[in-house]
mmCIF file of C-alpha atoms in Angstrom:
data_model
loop_
_atom_site.group_PDB
_atom_site.id
_atom_site.type_symbol
_atom_site.label_atom_id
_atom_site.label_comp_id
_atom_site.label_asym_id
_atom_site.label_seq_id
_atom_site.Cartn_x
_atom_site.Cartn_y
_atom_site.Cartn_z
ATOM 1 C CA MET A 1 118.707 96.215 38.421
ATOM 2 C CA LYS A 2 120.199 92.498 37.229
ATOM 3 C CA ILE A 3 118.001 90.399 39.188
ATOM 4 C CA VAL A 4 119.107 86.891 38.569
ATOM 5 C CA PRO A 5 116.440 84.355 36.118
ATOM 6 C CA GLU A 6 115.912 82.037 38.462
ATOM 7 C CA ILE A 7 114.659 84.282 41.293
ATOM 8 C CA ALA A 8 112.661 86.432 39.364
ATOM 9 C CA ALA A 9 110.653 83.289 38.258
ATOM 10 C CA LEU A 10 110.509 82.641 42.191
ATOM 11 C CA VAL A 11 109.394 86.251 43.565
ATOM 12 C CA PRO A 12 105.488 85.229 43.643
ATOM 13 C CA ASP A 13 106.690 82.337 45.861
ATOM 14 C CA MET A 14 109.106 84.253 47.860
ATOM 15 C CA LYS A 15 105.877 86.884 48.393
ATOM 16 C CA THR A 16 103.919 83.924 49.326
ATOM 17 C CA TRP A 17 106.172 82.197 51.897
ATOM 18 C CA ARG A 18 106.999 85.849 53.373
ATOM 19 C CA HIS A 19 102.657 86.594 53.662
ATOM 20 C CA HIS A 20 102.546 83.325 55.605
ATOM 21 C CA LEU A 21 105.433 83.228 57.302
ATOM 22 C CA HIS A 22 104.660 87.433 58.598
ATOM 23 C CA ALA A 23 100.637 86.498 58.699
ATOM 24 C CA HIS A 24 101.936 83.439 62.301
ATOM 25 C CA PRO A 25 104.241 85.139 63.552
ATOM 26 C CA GLU A 26 106.955 83.382 66.541
ATOM 27 C CA THR A 27 109.544 85.026 69.021
ATOM 28 C CA ALA A 28 113.019 84.225 70.100
ATOM 29 C CA PHE A 29 113.305 80.239 70.604
ATOM 30 C CA GLU A 30 109.510 79.450 70.185
ATOM 31 C CA GLU A 31 109.673 79.120 66.561
ATOM 32 C CA LYS A 32 108.544 75.494 66.127
ATOM 33 C CA ALA A 33 106.161 76.237 63.034
ATOM 34 C CA THR A 34 108.501 79.060 61.378
ATOM 35 C CA ALA A 35 111.331 76.488 61.334
ATOM 36 C CA ALA A 36 109.682 73.476 60.499
ATOM 37 C CA PHE A 37 108.425 75.255 56.946
ATOM 38 C CA VAL A 38 111.350 75.921 56.454
ATOM 39 C CA ALA A 39 113.024 72.837 56.363
ATOM 40 C CA ASP A 40 110.042 71.770 54.661
ATOM 41 C CA LYS A 41 111.098 74.111 51.751
ATOM 42 C CA LEU A 42 114.199 73.041 51.976
ATOM 43 C CA ARG A 43 113.841 69.877 51.810
ATOM 44 C CA SER A 44 111.674 69.873 48.668
ATOM 45 C CA PHE A 45 114.306 71.809 46.903
ATOM 46 C CA GLY A 46 116.478 69.093 47.479
ATOM 47 C CA LEU A 47 118.858 69.904 50.463
ATOM 48 C CA GLU A 48 120.302 68.234 53.115
ATOM 49 C CA VAL A 49 118.374 69.642 55.982
ATOM 50 C CA HIS A 50 119.599 70.065 59.525
ATOM 51 C CA THR A 51 117.193 71.014 63.038
ATOM 52 C CA GLY A 52 117.777 71.864 66.071
ATOM 53 C CA LEU A 53 120.566 73.975 66.997
ATOM 54 C CA ALA A 54 119.839 76.700 69.271
ATOM 55 C CA LYS A 55 116.567 74.802 69.933
ATOM 56 C CA THR A 56 114.883 76.155 66.354
ATOM 57 C CA GLY A 57 117.710 76.499 64.196
ATOM 58 C CA VAL A 58 117.322 75.169 60.690
ATOM 59 C CA VAL A 59 120.227 74.717 58.549
ATOM 60 C CA GLY A 60 120.066 73.867 54.505
ATOM 61 C CA VAL A 61 123.579 72.223 52.852
ATOM 62 C CA LEU A 62 123.709 72.425 49.529
ATOM 63 C CA ARG A 63 127.109 70.944 47.595
ATOM 64 C CA ALA A 64 128.033 71.474 44.168
ATOM 65 C CA GLY A 65 130.951 70.855 41.664
ATOM 66 C CA ALA A 66 134.409 69.561 43.287
ATOM 67 C CA GLY A 67 134.235 72.838 44.393
ATOM 68 C CA SER A 68 136.481 72.184 48.578
ATOM 69 C CA GLU A 69 135.561 75.469 49.804
ATOM 70 C CA ALA A 70 132.236 77.032 51.688
ATOM 71 C CA ILE A 71 130.629 80.096 52.978
ATOM 72 C CA GLY A 72 127.476 80.525 55.063
ATOM 73 C CA LEU A 73 124.157 82.489 54.287
ATOM 74 C CA ARG A 74 122.344 83.613 58.173
ATOM 75 C CA ALA A 75 118.621 84.429 57.910
ATOM 76 C CA ASP A 76 116.451 85.208 61.254
ATOM 77 C CA LEU A 77 113.248 83.780 62.374
ATOM 78 C CA ASP A 78 111.844 85.480 65.278
ATOM 79 C CA ALA A 79 109.169 88.518 65.613
ATOM 80 C CA LEU A 80 108.469 90.572 68.168
ATOM 81 C CA HIS A 81 106.827 91.202 71.242
ATOM 82 C CA ILE A 82 104.249 94.613 69.658
ATOM 83 C CA GLN A 83 100.669 94.128 68.474
ATOM 84 C CA GLU A 84 100.424 95.214 65.121
ATOM 85 C CA LYS A 85 98.779 98.016 63.485
ATOM 86 C CA SER A 86 100.483 97.781 59.657
ATOM 87 C CA GLY A 87 96.238 97.576 58.123
ATOM 88 C CA VAL A 88 97.853 94.667 55.471
ATOM 89 C CA THR A 89 95.648 91.569 54.882
ATOM 90 C CA HIS A 90 98.478 89.169 55.663
ATOM 91 C CA ALA A 91 98.737 91.497 58.916
ATOM 92 C CA SER A 92 99.496 88.709 62.261
ATOM 93 C CA LYS A 93 97.003 86.402 63.349
ATOM 94 C CA VAL A 94 98.861 86.449 67.392
ATOM 95 C CA ALA A 95 98.147 89.211 69.367
ATOM 96 C CA GLY A 96 100.852 90.790 71.000
ATOM 97 C CA LYS A 97 103.470 89.330 68.104
ATOM 98 C CA MET A 98 104.366 91.023 64.758
ATOM 99 C CA HIS A 99 107.353 90.443 62.487
ATOM 100 C CA ALA A 100 107.898 94.059 62.768
ATOM 101 C CA CYS A 101 112.218 93.391 61.702
ATOM 102 C CA GLY A 102 111.530 92.191 58.923
ATOM 103 C CA HIS A 103 112.631 88.221 59.693
ATOM 104 C CA ASP A 104 109.856 87.266 57.818
ATOM 105 C CA GLY A 105 111.626 88.746 54.546
ATOM 106 C CA HIS A 106 115.112 87.284 55.573
ATOM 107 C CA THR A 107 113.655 84.080 55.663
ATOM 108 C CA ALA A 108 111.837 84.811 52.953
ATOM 109 C CA MET A 109 114.917 85.871 50.767
ATOM 110 C CA LEU A 110 117.357 82.981 51.829
ATOM 111 C CA LEU A 111 114.967 80.369 50.807
ATOM 112 C CA GLY A 112 114.848 81.969 47.169
ATOM 113 C CA ALA A 113 118.175 81.901 46.834
ATOM 114 C CA ALA A 114 118.335 78.851 47.645
ATOM 115 C CA ALA A 115 115.443 76.916 45.861
ATOM 116 C CA ALA A 116 117.548 79.213 42.959
ATOM 117 C CA LEU A 117 120.681 77.097 43.792
ATOM 118 C CA ALA A 118 119.504 74.089 43.900
ATOM 119 C CA GLN A 119 117.852 74.334 40.885
ATOM 120 C CA LYS A 120 120.724 75.992 38.542
ATOM 121 C CA LYS A 121 123.529 75.822 40.885
ATOM 122 C CA GLY A 122 126.121 77.786 39.458
ATOM 123 C CA PHE A 123 128.672 77.042 41.505
ATOM 124 C CA ALA A 124 131.463 75.092 42.999
ATOM 125 C CA GLY A 125 132.200 74.464 46.803
ATOM 126 C CA THR A 126 128.985 73.779 49.706
ATOM 127 C CA LEU A 127 126.339 76.213 51.148
ATOM 128 C CA TYR A 128 125.227 76.376 54.505
ATOM 129 C CA PHE A 129 122.025 78.581 54.743
ATOM 130 C CA ILE A 130 121.744 79.150 58.117
ATOM 131 C CA PHE A 131 118.564 80.307 59.669
ATOM 132 C CA GLN A 132 119.276 81.267 63.188
ATOM 133 C CA PRO A 133 116.784 81.744 66.005
ATOM 134 C CA ALA A 134 116.080 84.388 68.976
ATOM 135 C CA GLU A 135 117.564 86.884 66.950
ATOM 136 C CA GLU A 136 115.606 89.467 69.349
ATOM 137 C CA ASN A 137 117.545 90.045 72.738
ATOM 138 C CA GLU A 138 118.119 86.770 73.481
ATOM 139 C CA GLY A 139 121.223 86.177 71.607
ATOM 140 C CA GLY A 140 120.522 82.881 68.873
ATOM 141 C CA GLY A 141 124.041 83.796 67.301
ATOM 142 C CA ARG A 142 125.348 83.275 70.435
ATOM 143 C CA VAL A 143 123.925 80.063 70.772
ATOM 144 C CA MET A 144 123.919 78.249 67.548
ATOM 145 C CA VAL A 145 127.781 79.580 67.486
ATOM 146 C CA GLU A 146 128.149 77.764 71.455
ATOM 147 C CA GLU A 147 126.595 74.910 70.574
ATOM 148 C CA GLY A 148 128.729 73.341 67.148
ATOM 149 C CA LEU A 149 127.766 75.235 64.162
ATOM 150 C CA PHE A 150 131.075 76.430 62.876
ATOM 151 C CA GLU A 151 132.019 72.526 63.698
ATOM 152 C CA ARG A 152 129.461 71.016 62.396
ATOM 153 C CA PHE A 153 129.628 73.221 59.773
ATOM 154 C CA PRO A 154 132.896 74.656 58.565
ATOM 155 C CA MET A 155 132.837 77.564 56.809
ATOM 156 C CA ARG A 156 135.334 79.920 55.235
ATOM 157 C CA ALA A 157 133.099 83.138 55.654
ATOM 158 C CA VAL A 158 129.863 84.207 57.310
ATOM 159 C CA TYR A 159 127.352 87.306 55.320
ATOM 160 C CA GLY A 160 124.671 88.378 56.850
ATOM 161 C CA MET A 161 121.458 90.920 55.679
ATOM 162 C CA HIS A 162 119.536 92.996 57.197
ATOM 163 C CA ASN A 163 116.431 95.022 55.025
ATOM 164 C CA TRP A 164 116.926 98.570 55.992
ATOM 165 C CA PRO A 165 113.577 100.856 55.585
ATOM 166 C CA LEU A 166 115.862 104.330 56.063
ATOM 167 C CA LYS A 167 117.391 103.490 52.800
ATOM 168 C CA PRO A 168 115.910 103.277 49.573
ATOM 169 C CA SER A 169 114.505 100.489 47.958
ATOM 170 C CA GLY A 170 117.641 99.153 45.094
ATOM 171 C CA THR A 171 120.098 100.349 47.113
ATOM 172 C CA PHE A 172 122.796 98.469 50.019
ATOM 173 C CA ALA A 173 124.762 99.909 52.267
ATOM 174 C CA VAL A 174 127.969 98.063 53.958
ATOM 175 C CA ARG A 175 131.213 99.268 55.714
ATOM 176 C CA ALA A 176 134.449 96.740 56.854
ATOM 177 C CA GLY A 177 134.697 97.453 60.403
ATOM 178 C CA ALA A 178 132.068 98.897 62.767
ATOM 179 C CA PHE A 179 129.188 98.422 61.378
ATOM 180 C CA MET A 180 126.013 98.351 64.244
ATOM 181 C CA GLY A 181 126.519 98.845 68.010
ATOM 182 C CA ALA A 182 127.496 96.520 71.130
ATOM 183 C CA TYR A 183 124.410 96.447 73.157
ATOM 184 C CA ASP A 184 124.432 96.160 76.814
ATOM 185 C CA ILE A 185 122.101 96.418 79.811
ATOM 186 C CA PHE A 186 121.803 97.782 83.563
ATOM 187 C CA GLU A 187 119.792 98.104 86.259
ATOM 188 C CA ILE A 188 120.443 100.345 89.345
ATOM 189 C CA VAL A 189 118.787 99.682 92.684
ATOM 190 C CA ALA A 190 118.474 102.471 95.079
ATOM 191 C CA THR A 191 117.646 101.855 98.588
ATOM 192 C CA GLY A 192 116.903 104.493 100.479
ATOM 193 C CA LYS A 193 114.489 104.874 103.972
ATOM 194 C CA GLY A 194 110.213 104.914 103.440
ATOM 195 C CA ALA A 195 108.848 108.402 104.824
ATOM 196 C CA HIS A 196 105.749 110.212 104.622
ATOM 197 C CA ALA A 197 105.691 112.365 102.021
ATOM 198 C CA ALA A 198 105.037 115.107 104.170
ATOM 199 C CA MET A 199 108.179 114.074 106.509
ATOM 200 C CA PRO A 200 111.107 113.985 104.529
ATOM 201 C CA ASN A 201 113.387 114.249 106.583
ATOM 202 C CA VAL A 202 112.631 111.352 108.639
ATOM 203 C CA GLY A 203 113.656 109.019 105.113
ATOM 204 C CA LYS A 204 115.922 109.137 102.987
ATOM 205 C CA ASP A 205 114.765 109.514 99.674
ATOM 206 C CA PRO A 206 116.114 107.379 96.300
ATOM 207 C CA MET A 207 113.796 109.772 93.948
ATOM 208 C CA LEU A 208 116.384 112.092 94.899
ATOM 209 C CA PHE A 209 118.641 109.934 93.505
ATOM 210 C CA ALA A 210 117.159 109.101 90.381
ATOM 211 C CA ALA A 211 117.033 112.547 89.754
ATOM 212 C CA HIS A 212 120.711 113.381 90.474
ATOM 213 C CA ALA A 213 121.772 109.422 88.854
ATOM 214 C CA ILE A 214 119.837 110.299 85.192
ATOM 215 C CA SER A 215 121.826 113.183 85.087
ATOM 216 C CA ALA A 216 124.857 112.057 85.835
ATOM 217 C CA LEU A 217 125.128 109.232 83.779
ATOM 218 C CA GLN A 218 124.573 111.535 81.097
ATOM 219 C CA THR A 219 128.461 113.019 81.611
ATOM 220 C CA ILE A 220 129.763 110.055 80.742
ATOM 221 C CA VAL A 221 129.363 110.634 76.715
ATOM 222 C CA ALA A 222 129.683 114.572 77.424
ATOM 223 C CA ARG A 223 132.726 114.670 79.325
ATOM 224 C CA ASN A 224 134.372 110.826 79.768
ATOM 225 C CA LEU A 225 135.084 109.946 76.515
ATOM 226 C CA HIS A 226 137.604 111.204 73.674
ATOM 227 C CA PRO A 227 134.940 113.512 70.639
ATOM 228 C CA LEU A 228 136.039 110.823 68.182
ATOM 229 C CA ASP A 229 134.806 107.703 70.366
ATOM 230 C CA ALA A 230 131.268 106.685 70.275
ATOM 231 C CA GLY A 231 128.320 106.012 73.007
ATOM 232 C CA VAL A 232 125.155 106.160 74.025
ATOM 233 C CA VAL A 233 123.663 105.703 77.566
ATOM 234 C CA SER A 234 120.411 105.777 77.732
ATOM 235 C CA VAL A 235 118.411 105.167 80.841
ATOM 236 C CA THR A 236 114.499 103.905 79.737
ATOM 237 C CA GLN A 237 112.863 102.442 82.422
ATOM 238 C CA VAL A 238 112.176 103.952 86.464
ATOM 239 C CA HIS A 239 110.067 101.919 88.532
ATOM 240 C CA GLY A 240 109.446 103.476 92.640
ATOM 241 C CA GLY A 241 106.572 104.531 94.187
ATOM 242 C CA ASP A 242 102.885 102.915 95.172
ATOM 243 C CA THR A 243 101.080 106.492 95.956
ATOM 244 C CA TRP A 244 100.805 110.234 96.063
ATOM 245 C CA ASN A 245 102.083 110.907 99.511
ATOM 246 C CA VAL A 246 105.284 108.059 100.282
ATOM 247 C CA ILE A 247 108.484 108.476 99.762
ATOM 248 C CA PRO A 248 109.294 104.534 98.516
ATOM 249 C CA GLN A 249 111.746 102.646 99.915
ATOM 250 C CA GLU A 250 113.489 101.188 96.898
ATOM 251 C CA VAL A 251 113.713 103.137 92.804
ATOM 252 C CA VAL A 252 114.737 101.009 90.348
ATOM 253 C CA LEU A 253 116.563 102.306 87.096
ATOM 254 C CA ARG A 254 117.157 100.266 83.660
ATOM 255 C CA GLY A 255 118.509 100.785 80.329
ATOM 256 C CA THR A 256 120.790 100.246 77.694
ATOM 257 C CA VAL A 257 124.509 101.028 76.227
ATOM 258 C CA ARG A 258 125.843 100.931 73.436
ATOM 259 C CA THR A 259 129.046 101.624 71.811
ATOM 260 C CA PHE A 260 131.538 100.154 68.745
ATOM 261 C CA ASP A 261 134.617 100.289 71.165
ATOM 262 C CA PRO A 262 135.826 97.226 73.944
ATOM 263 C CA ALA A 263 137.515 100.673 75.470
ATOM 264 C CA VAL A 264 134.810 102.607 75.111
ATOM 265 C CA GLN A 265 132.250 100.234 76.845
ATOM 266 C CA ASP A 266 134.492 99.707 79.812
ATOM 267 C CA LEU A 267 135.048 102.728 80.383
ATOM 268 C CA ILE A 268 131.047 103.463 80.859
ATOM 269 C CA GLU A 269 130.852 100.321 83.109
ATOM 270 C CA GLN A 270 133.481 102.054 85.472
ATOM 271 C CA ARG A 271 131.659 105.208 85.520
ATOM 272 C CA MET A 272 128.694 104.099 85.979
ATOM 273 C CA ARG A 273 129.629 102.406 88.964
ATOM 274 C CA THR A 274 131.929 105.217 90.345
ATOM 275 C CA ILE A 275 128.903 107.564 89.874
ATOM 276 C CA VAL A 276 125.998 104.968 91.259
ATOM 277 C CA ALA A 277 128.508 104.787 94.789
ATOM 278 C CA GLY A 278 129.314 108.406 94.671
ATOM 279 C CA ILE A 279 125.369 109.991 95.008
ATOM 280 C CA ALA A 280 124.064 107.763 96.549
ATOM 281 C CA ALA A 281 126.701 108.252 100.210
ATOM 282 C CA MET A 282 125.990 111.885 99.050
ATOM 283 C CA PHE A 283 122.185 111.234 99.751
ATOM 284 C CA GLU A 284 123.041 108.257 102.591
ATOM 285 C CA MET A 285 121.890 105.654 101.071
ATOM 286 C CA THR A 286 122.462 102.123 98.921
ATOM 287 C CA ALA A 287 122.568 100.820 95.632
ATOM 288 C CA THR A 288 124.217 98.535 93.565
ATOM 289 C CA VAL A 289 124.642 98.051 89.591
ATOM 290 C CA ARG A 290 123.918 94.790 87.147
ATOM 291 C CA TYR A 291 125.483 95.072 84.008
ATOM 292 C CA GLU A 292 125.092 92.780 81.386
ATOM 293 C CA ARG A 293 126.885 92.828 78.343
ATOM 294 C CA ARG A 294 124.512 91.397 76.404
ATOM 295 C CA TYR A 295 125.507 91.601 72.058
ATOM 296 C CA PRO A 296 129.138 92.377 70.907
ATOM 297 C CA ALA A 297 129.693 95.244 68.183
ATOM 298 C CA THR A 298 128.379 93.826 64.571
ATOM 299 C CA VAL A 299 132.947 94.296 62.783
ATOM 300 C CA ASN A 300 132.898 93.239 59.257
ATOM 301 C CA ALA A 301 136.191 92.169 57.697
ATOM 302 C CA GLU A 302 137.894 94.017 54.919
ATOM 303 C CA THR A 303 138.293 90.905 52.735
ATOM 304 C CA GLU A 304 133.987 89.767 53.072
ATOM 305 C CA THR A 305 133.412 93.382 52.669
ATOM 306 C CA ARG A 306 134.989 93.776 49.335
ATOM 307 C CA HIS A 307 133.120 89.924 48.593
ATOM 308 C CA ALA A 308 129.726 91.448 49.104
ATOM 309 C CA VAL A 309 130.412 94.978 47.853
ATOM 310 C CA ALA A 310 131.062 93.460 44.484
ATOM 311 C CA ALA A 311 127.799 91.483 44.596
ATOM 312 C CA ALA A 312 125.151 94.165 45.596
ATOM 313 C CA SER A 313 127.062 96.252 42.146
ATOM 314 C CA ALA A 314 126.387 93.753 40.263
ATOM 315 C CA VAL A 315 122.890 93.679 40.848
ATOM 316 C CA VAL A 316 121.750 97.118 41.768
ATOM 317 C CA GLY A 317 124.871 99.127 40.429
ATOM 318 C CA ALA A 318 128.374 100.516 41.806
ATOM 319 C CA ALA A 319 126.256 103.613 42.163
ATOM 320 C CA ASN A 320 123.731 102.002 44.414
ATOM 321 C CA VAL A 321 125.818 100.368 46.529
ATOM 322 C CA ASP A 322 127.045 103.542 49.447
ATOM 323 C CA THR A 323 130.272 101.880 51.306
ATOM 324 C CA ASP A 324 130.857 104.454 53.831
ATOM 325 C CA PRO A 325 127.837 104.997 56.066
ATOM 326 C CA VAL A 326 127.331 106.295 58.644
ATOM 327 C CA PRO A 327 127.444 102.823 61.560
ATOM 328 C CA ASN A 328 124.135 102.561 63.247
ATOM 329 C CA MET A 329 124.075 101.673 66.610
ATOM 330 C CA GLY A 330 121.405 99.221 67.059
ATOM 331 C CA SER A 331 123.050 96.031 67.677
ATOM 332 C CA GLU A 332 123.034 92.200 65.903
ATOM 333 C CA ASP A 333 123.073 89.163 67.101
ATOM 334 C CA PHE A 334 125.268 88.100 63.352
ATOM 335 C CA ALA A 335 128.049 89.839 65.447
ATOM 336 C CA PHE A 336 128.647 86.482 67.656
ATOM 337 C CA MET A 337 128.984 84.124 63.711
ATOM 338 C CA LEU A 338 131.351 87.463 63.212
ATOM 339 C CA GLN A 339 133.619 86.801 66.352
ATOM 340 C CA ALA A 340 134.009 83.774 65.138
ATOM 341 C CA LYS A 341 134.397 83.578 61.878
ATOM 342 C CA PRO A 342 135.311 86.111 58.764
ATOM 343 C CA GLY A 343 132.421 87.535 57.343
ATOM 344 C CA CYS A 344 130.249 90.454 56.340
ATOM 345 C CA TYR A 345 126.663 92.181 57.146
ATOM 346 C CA VAL A 346 125.053 94.664 55.026
ATOM 347 C CA TRP A 347 121.966 96.409 54.731
ATOM 348 C CA LEU A 348 119.379 96.099 52.081
ATOM 349 C CA GLY A 349 117.258 99.056 50.951
ATOM 350 C CA ALA A 350 113.956 98.973 51.070
ATOM 351 C CA GLY A 351 112.531 102.250 51.727
ATOM 352 C CA ARG A 352 109.146 103.173 50.351
ATOM 353 C CA GLY A 353 109.859 107.107 50.323
ATOM 354 C CA PRO A 354 109.724 109.350 53.817
ATOM 355 C CA ASP A 355 106.996 107.809 55.358
ATOM 356 C CA THR A 356 108.089 104.191 55.205
ATOM 357 C CA PRO A 357 107.441 102.790 58.906
ATOM 358 C CA ASN A 358 110.950 102.057 60.218
ATOM 359 C CA VAL A 359 111.565 98.705 61.870
ATOM 360 C CA HIS A 360 110.293 97.894 65.290
ATOM 361 C CA ASN A 361 106.998 100.412 64.701
ATOM 362 C CA PRO A 362 103.643 98.473 65.108
ATOM 363 C CA HIS A 363 102.776 99.902 61.193
ATOM 364 C CA TYR A 364 106.039 98.812 59.401
ATOM 365 C CA ASP A 365 105.707 95.652 56.866
ATOM 366 C CA PHE A 366 108.692 94.465 55.205
ATOM 367 C CA ASN A 367 108.436 95.829 51.271
ATOM 368 C CA ASP A 368 107.847 92.889 49.057
ATOM 369 C CA ASP A 369 110.071 94.956 45.916
ATOM 370 C CA ALA A 370 112.984 93.833 47.975
ATOM 371 C CA LEU A 371 112.757 90.073 48.323
ATOM 372 C CA ALA A 372 114.271 89.806 44.723
ATOM 373 C CA ILE A 373 116.997 92.264 45.267
ATOM 374 C CA GLY A 374 118.167 90.917 48.468
ATOM 375 C CA ALA A 375 117.901 86.894 46.837
ATOM 376 C CA SER A 376 119.396 87.887 43.742
ATOM 377 C CA TYR A 377 122.515 89.362 46.153
ATOM 378 C CA TRP A 378 122.597 85.919 47.851
ATOM 379 C CA VAL A 379 122.653 84.095 44.786
ATOM 380 C CA THR A 380 125.185 86.112 42.817
ATOM 381 C CA LEU A 381 127.299 85.842 45.730
ATOM 382 C CA ALA A 382 127.344 82.597 46.766
ATOM 383 C CA ARG A 383 128.039 81.824 42.541
ATOM 384 C CA GLN A 384 130.960 84.812 42.746
ATOM 385 C CA GLN A 385 132.752 83.399 45.947
ATOM 386 C CA LEU A 386 132.404 79.836 44.635
ATOM 387 C CA ALA A 387 132.735 80.187 41.412
ATOM 388 C CA ALA A 388 132.379 76.924 39.010
#
């Protein structure tokens, strides 16, 4: 393990910053105190600071030497709507909200890298430290791109990182191409004819629609996709009915679709609409489909992935960098940045053992042992890519 010396000295500070952020979580586009904390730290390190992009986004700028190239390093700021049950001393002080995905750690690591690089630069060019709001569900990355992130801060490439409790601490995982899935949502509303439950013959029961639709939607992946293609269709909500003896007028199904390939995404949406229309016709009722494409797939560029592997290998050793991990159907709005600029997104191992709570779990807490590793990766990547 080769921890950057400046980062090693900053570990106590990074822990303090993370614990503060963890105790004061803010959710999508509400990260005002978090953004102010980040901006104040960046200014104290001597960086040029820009605020207000995508409401609560922060960009720190650090220049050194005569180099003309620039790269961006991105972390996310927001927390989740989860009641924390971790039991740690720095647990959330805000009811119903917690940093259950480790964005507090991501922010602390990028702040540590900014502090270390401001203290002892070792690079020539421009670094943009991008602190993005609203990664969870609301697409803050998309908003930053739409509001001119790459026009205001022109860069050759952009890099992102996420802690990964399913991989042991002291490791990285990354691959070129599709790495994380596209995130779509759907809502199906079936409208029949309400009736007394004892007299179903005089109604049109949307519960029958729901029962058949939930099963039939699974045939899309099982019988319409090529066996080597990947897709997930999950019905996650069923809403209908208010009491025991009434057949409801309406049933609502909601869920998510995950894919890597836009052609597969198109196929799933088309088949879903066909299946819903067919089942509705079979039971003599109407049904509508609302299908939204939220996040695209996270697709790493070949060249930038090689750069990421080189930096990670320099920190933890090549044997501890998995360059062929199984892609994950979880989604990431860093994908919008990767659509606009070449770049790479890596997983930072953060597991303490087989019982480590995964992200989005009320018992989760970011592994502080990963702070120095992740921040060293950022510093190493910056110095390798913008060699003095």
